[in-house]
Tab-separated table of C-alpha atoms in Angstrom:
chain	number	residue	atom	x	y	z
A	5	UNK	CA	-181.484	9.888	13.487
A	6	UNK	CA	-181.207	7.424	16.326
A	7	UNK	CA	-179.669	8.624	19.549
A	8	UNK	CA	-180.118	11.316	22.114
A	9	UNK	CA	-180.548	14.931	21.067
A	10	UNK	CA	-180.550	18.122	23.086
A	11	UNK	CA	-181.874	21.542	22.187
A	12	UNK	CA	-180.960	24.294	22.150
A	13	UNK	CA	-177.217	23.678	21.876
A	14	UNK	CA	-176.468	27.262	22.920
A	15	UNK	CA	-178.636	29.655	24.928
A	16	UNK	CA	-178.054	33.084	26.411
A	17	UNK	CA	-180.657	34.392	28.826
A	18	UNK	CA	-181.060	36.940	31.585
A	19	UNK	CA	-181.387	36.512	35.308
A	20	UNK	CA	-184.954	35.733	36.350
A	21	UNK	CA	-186.116	34.320	33.042
A	22	UNK	CA	-187.497	30.828	32.627
A	23	UNK	CA	-185.506	28.494	30.409
A	24	UNK	CA	-186.337	24.995	29.213
A	25	UNK	CA	-183.739	22.601	27.870
A	26	UNK	CA	-185.098	19.753	25.802
A	27	UNK	CA	-183.880	16.164	25.635
A	28	UNK	CA	-185.158	13.482	23.290
A	29	UNK	CA	-183.992	9.873	22.931
A	30	UNK	CA	-184.997	7.359	20.276
A	31	UNK	CA	-184.009	4.111	22.033
A	32	UNK	CA	-186.927	3.899	24.511
A	33	UNK	CA	-184.433	3.702	27.378
A	34	UNK	CA	-186.111	3.579	30.776
A	35	UNK	CA	-183.627	5.797	32.593
A	36	UNK	CA	-182.853	9.402	31.781
A	37	UNK	CA	-180.602	11.866	33.559
A	38	UNK	CA	-179.681	15.538	33.609
A	39	UNK	CA	-176.156	16.517	34.584
A	40	UNK	CA	-174.415	19.872	34.706
A	41	UNK	CA	-170.712	20.184	34.044
A	42	UNK	CA	-168.612	22.922	35.590
A	43	UNK	CA	-164.862	23.370	35.762
A	44	UNK	CA	-163.476	21.661	38.838
A	45	UNK	CA	-166.715	19.820	39.600
A	46	UNK	CA	-167.038	17.361	36.771
A	47	UNK	CA	-170.530	16.080	36.066
A	48	UNK	CA	-173.069	16.597	38.823
A	49	UNK	CA	-176.475	14.962	38.724
A	50	UNK	CA	-179.443	17.343	38.800
A	51	UNK	CA	-182.426	15.013	38.332
A	52	UNK	CA	-183.068	11.555	37.003
A	53	UNK	CA	-186.030	9.503	35.895
A	54	UNK	CA	-186.515	5.736	36.056
A	55	UNK	CA	-189.582	5.727	33.795
A	56	UNK	CA	-192.349	7.986	32.534
A	57	UNK	CA	-193.905	9.949	35.404
A	58	UNK	CA	-191.166	8.824	37.845
A	59	UNK	CA	-188.515	11.411	38.688
A	60	UNK	CA	-186.160	11.965	41.601
A	61	UNK	CA	-183.622	14.502	42.777
A	62	UNK	CA	-179.922	14.181	42.257
A	63	UNK	CA	-177.038	16.001	43.900
A	64	UNK	CA	-177.885	19.597	42.841
A	65	UNK	CA	-181.658	19.891	42.179
A	66	UNK	CA	-182.365	23.362	43.618
A	67	UNK	CA	-183.715	25.810	41.033
A	68	UNK	CA	-184.583	23.100	38.501
A	69	UNK	CA	-187.796	21.311	37.567
A	70	UNK	CA	-188.207	18.217	35.397
A	71	UNK	CA	-191.081	16.263	33.935
A	72	UNK	CA	-191.373	13.053	31.984
A	73	UNK	CA	-194.789	12.520	30.471
A	74	UNK	CA	-193.369	10.405	27.633
A	75	UNK	CA	-190.552	7.864	27.783
A	76	UNK	CA	-188.560	9.586	25.052
A	77	UNK	CA	-188.620	13.158	26.396
A	78	UNK	CA	-187.092	14.595	29.551
A	79	UNK	CA	-187.157	18.430	29.609
A	80	UNK	CA	-185.277	20.418	32.246
A	81	UNK	CA	-186.693	23.809	33.287
A	82	UNK	CA	-184.929	26.589	35.128
A	83	UNK	CA	-187.880	28.450	36.614
A	84	UNK	CA	-185.986	31.667	37.381
A	85	UNK	CA	-182.472	31.524	36.001
A	86	UNK	CA	-179.545	32.704	38.118
A	87	UNK	CA	-175.929	33.409	37.135
A	88	UNK	CA	-174.801	30.353	39.112
A	89	UNK	CA	-176.756	28.226	36.652
A	90	UNK	CA	-174.419	29.204	33.837
A	91	UNK	CA	-173.073	25.806	32.833
A	92	UNK	CA	-173.025	23.059	30.242
A	93	UNK	CA	-175.982	20.734	30.662
A	94	UNK	CA	-175.884	17.122	29.525
A	95	UNK	CA	-178.804	14.789	29.129
A	96	UNK	CA	-178.122	11.047	29.247
A	97	UNK	CA	-180.077	7.829	28.972
A	98	UNK	CA	-179.558	4.243	30.038
A	99	UNK	CA	-181.462	1.128	29.076
A	100	UNK	CA	-181.608	-0.514	32.490
A	101	UNK	CA	-180.571	-0.215	36.110
A	102	UNK	CA	-176.906	-0.696	35.229
A	103	UNK	CA	-174.942	-0.281	32.058
A	104	UNK	CA	-173.655	2.417	29.788
A	105	UNK	CA	-174.856	5.996	29.935
A	106	UNK	CA	-175.400	7.552	26.519
A	107	UNK	CA	-174.952	11.314	26.469
A	108	UNK	CA	-176.239	14.055	24.259
A	109	UNK	CA	-173.988	16.764	22.821
A	110	UNK	CA	-174.767	19.185	25.618
A	111	UNK	CA	-176.568	22.513	25.973
A	112	UNK	CA	-174.349	25.466	26.809
A	113	UNK	CA	-176.315	27.974	28.904
A	114	UNK	CA	-175.150	31.466	29.820
A	115	UNK	CA	-177.168	33.506	32.319
A	116	UNK	CA	-176.342	37.222	32.245
B	14	UNK	CA	-165.214	15.233	50.938
B	15	UNK	CA	-166.362	14.204	47.484
B	16	UNK	CA	-167.415	10.606	46.932
B	17	UNK	CA	-165.070	10.345	43.950
B	18	UNK	CA	-161.752	12.190	43.767
B	19	UNK	CA	-159.864	12.706	40.518
B	20	UNK	CA	-156.908	14.955	39.777
B	21	UNK	CA	-158.058	17.439	37.102
B	22	UNK	CA	-154.559	17.800	35.614
B	23	UNK	CA	-153.799	18.868	32.978
B	24	UNK	CA	-151.506	15.983	32.128
B	25	UNK	CA	-149.187	16.467	29.167
B	26	UNK	CA	-147.208	13.549	27.682
B	27	UNK	CA	-145.259	12.890	24.466
B	28	UNK	CA	-146.683	10.621	21.802
B	29	UNK	CA	-145.994	6.965	22.551
B	30	UNK	CA	-145.891	7.395	26.336
B	31	UNK	CA	-147.800	5.227	28.782
B	32	UNK	CA	-150.460	7.262	30.537
B	33	UNK	CA	-151.808	6.468	33.989
B	34	UNK	CA	-155.057	8.063	35.168
B	35	UNK	CA	-156.441	7.432	38.649
B	36	UNK	CA	-159.433	7.947	40.903
B	37	UNK	CA	-160.110	7.250	44.534
B	38	UNK	CA	-163.511	6.848	46.121
B	39	UNK	CA	-165.049	6.634	49.561
B	40	UNK	CA	-168.245	4.626	49.058
B	41	UNK	CA	-167.406	0.953	49.569
B	42	UNK	CA	-170.722	-0.107	48.008
B	43	UNK	CA	-169.744	0.971	44.498
B	44	UNK	CA	-169.850	-2.080	42.237
B	45	UNK	CA	-169.622	-0.758	38.693
B	46	UNK	CA	-166.638	1.251	37.551
B	47	UNK	CA	-166.394	3.149	34.295
B	48	UNK	CA	-164.135	5.421	32.339
B	49	UNK	CA	-165.628	7.940	29.940
B	50	UNK	CA	-163.728	9.976	27.362
B	51	UNK	CA	-164.894	13.472	26.478
B	52	UNK	CA	-163.590	15.467	23.551
B	53	UNK	CA	-163.876	19.239	23.593
B	54	UNK	CA	-167.475	20.471	23.203
B	55	UNK	CA	-168.797	16.905	22.982
B	56	UNK	CA	-170.689	14.614	25.325
B	57	UNK	CA	-168.817	11.893	27.242
B	58	UNK	CA	-168.555	8.454	25.656
B	59	UNK	CA	-167.993	5.177	27.462
B	60	UNK	CA	-164.464	3.857	27.145
B	61	UNK	CA	-164.268	1.037	29.698
B	62	UNK	CA	-166.822	-0.681	31.943
B	63	UNK	CA	-165.871	-3.089	34.724
B	64	UNK	CA	-167.687	-4.867	37.513
B	65	UNK	CA	-166.045	-5.310	40.920
B	66	UNK	CA	-162.269	-5.750	41.289
B	67	UNK	CA	-159.765	-6.833	38.672
B	68	UNK	CA	-158.343	-5.828	35.328
B	69	UNK	CA	-159.924	-5.361	31.932
B	70	UNK	CA	-158.050	-4.793	28.713
B	71	UNK	CA	-159.317	-3.389	25.422
B	72	UNK	CA	-156.692	-2.645	22.814
B	73	UNK	CA	-154.349	0.044	24.152
B	74	UNK	CA	-156.536	0.630	27.215
B	75	UNK	CA	-156.436	-1.241	30.529
B	76	UNK	CA	-158.748	-0.548	33.446
B	77	UNK	CA	-157.855	-1.680	36.964
B	78	UNK	CA	-160.075	-1.750	40.024
B	79	UNK	CA	-158.772	-2.291	43.550
B	80	UNK	CA	-161.794	-2.297	45.845
B	81	UNK	CA	-159.711	-2.965	48.951
B	82	UNK	CA	-157.885	0.347	48.403
B	83	UNK	CA	-160.892	2.102	46.820
B	84	UNK	CA	-158.704	2.981	43.863
B	85	UNK	CA	-159.244	2.675	40.119
B	86	UNK	CA	-156.865	3.289	37.237
B	87	UNK	CA	-156.888	3.634	33.482
B	88	UNK	CA	-153.701	2.940	31.545
B	89	UNK	CA	-153.208	4.054	27.961
B	90	UNK	CA	-150.327	2.414	26.100
B	91	UNK	CA	-148.641	3.954	23.058
B	92	UNK	CA	-150.587	7.180	23.541
B	93	UNK	CA	-151.602	9.089	20.399
B	94	UNK	CA	-152.484	12.759	19.807
B	95	UNK	CA	-156.044	11.550	19.164
B	96	UNK	CA	-156.155	10.431	22.818
B	97	UNK	CA	-156.072	14.091	23.864
B	98	UNK	CA	-159.346	14.526	25.751
B	99	UNK	CA	-160.809	14.698	29.233
B	100	UNK	CA	-161.104	11.328	30.980
B	101	UNK	CA	-163.808	10.936	33.603
B	102	UNK	CA	-163.997	8.066	36.041
B	103	UNK	CA	-167.497	7.064	37.121
B	104	UNK	CA	-169.043	4.618	39.566
B	105	UNK	CA	-172.389	3.280	40.630
B	106	UNK	CA	-173.833	0.697	42.963
B	107	UNK	CA	-176.971	-0.630	44.562
B	108	UNK	CA	-176.957	1.974	47.343
B	109	UNK	CA	-176.461	5.062	45.144
B	110	UNK	CA	-180.214	5.285	44.681
B	111	UNK	CA	-181.370	3.788	41.397
B	112	UNK	CA	-177.773	3.011	40.543
B	113	UNK	CA	-177.047	6.680	39.951
B	114	UNK	CA	-173.681	7.185	38.311
B	115	UNK	CA	-171.273	9.416	40.220
B	116	UNK	CA	-168.478	11.078	38.249
B	117	UNK	CA	-165.030	12.326	39.119
B	118	UNK	CA	-163.991	15.846	38.095
B	119	UNK	CA	-162.183	14.549	34.996
B	120	UNK	CA	-158.495	14.679	34.014
B	121	UNK	CA	-157.488	16.677	30.943
B	122	UNK	CA	-154.890	14.802	28.894
B	123	UNK	CA	-152.726	16.291	26.161
B	124	UNK	CA	-150.635	13.981	23.981
B	125	UNK	CA	-148.002	15.914	22.035
B	126	UNK	CA	-146.920	14.721	18.583
């Protein structure tokens, strides 16, 4: 199916474990983004990518790592999960410098 | 101070009411202004997209941008229970680094039948 898909949709893990959230888009959009959504904070940008092999930090990058070896994939890794990283994570893509952001369904992560 | 301020609500209105949702911002370089709608346990979807100041209308929805006051609004006429969702304002511009989109906290809206 065309669009942007995230996996897993739900994940429970323990403090200190490594977790990778996957994001795949079928449009060949240049730009991809990772946001986290927490009550009272709205959507906060973690990392973004303007093209394959080009990534940059957003507002809250600490504790996260990203890579983009292929245009269509943009995985987000929590190297050592902490309770403060319990959140809903959204991946998004955009065709160009401006324009609409297309979001995935979200990945709900709980860190115990 | 956050770059984009939005009252989280919740806002509860009866069916048929006119709803007014607002955001203020501090970065005068924002050029693109958006409203996204997010249903529970779903990703946000674009509702309105405007460039610079002025009004834009789409069906029951009207977006207003006042750059001189750094204030944007979304009006919903004849509100329906299906409009119950969280509404997020969002902005971007040339100096937000790669036109990164900055979001408000979102306002939860409940429309009662």
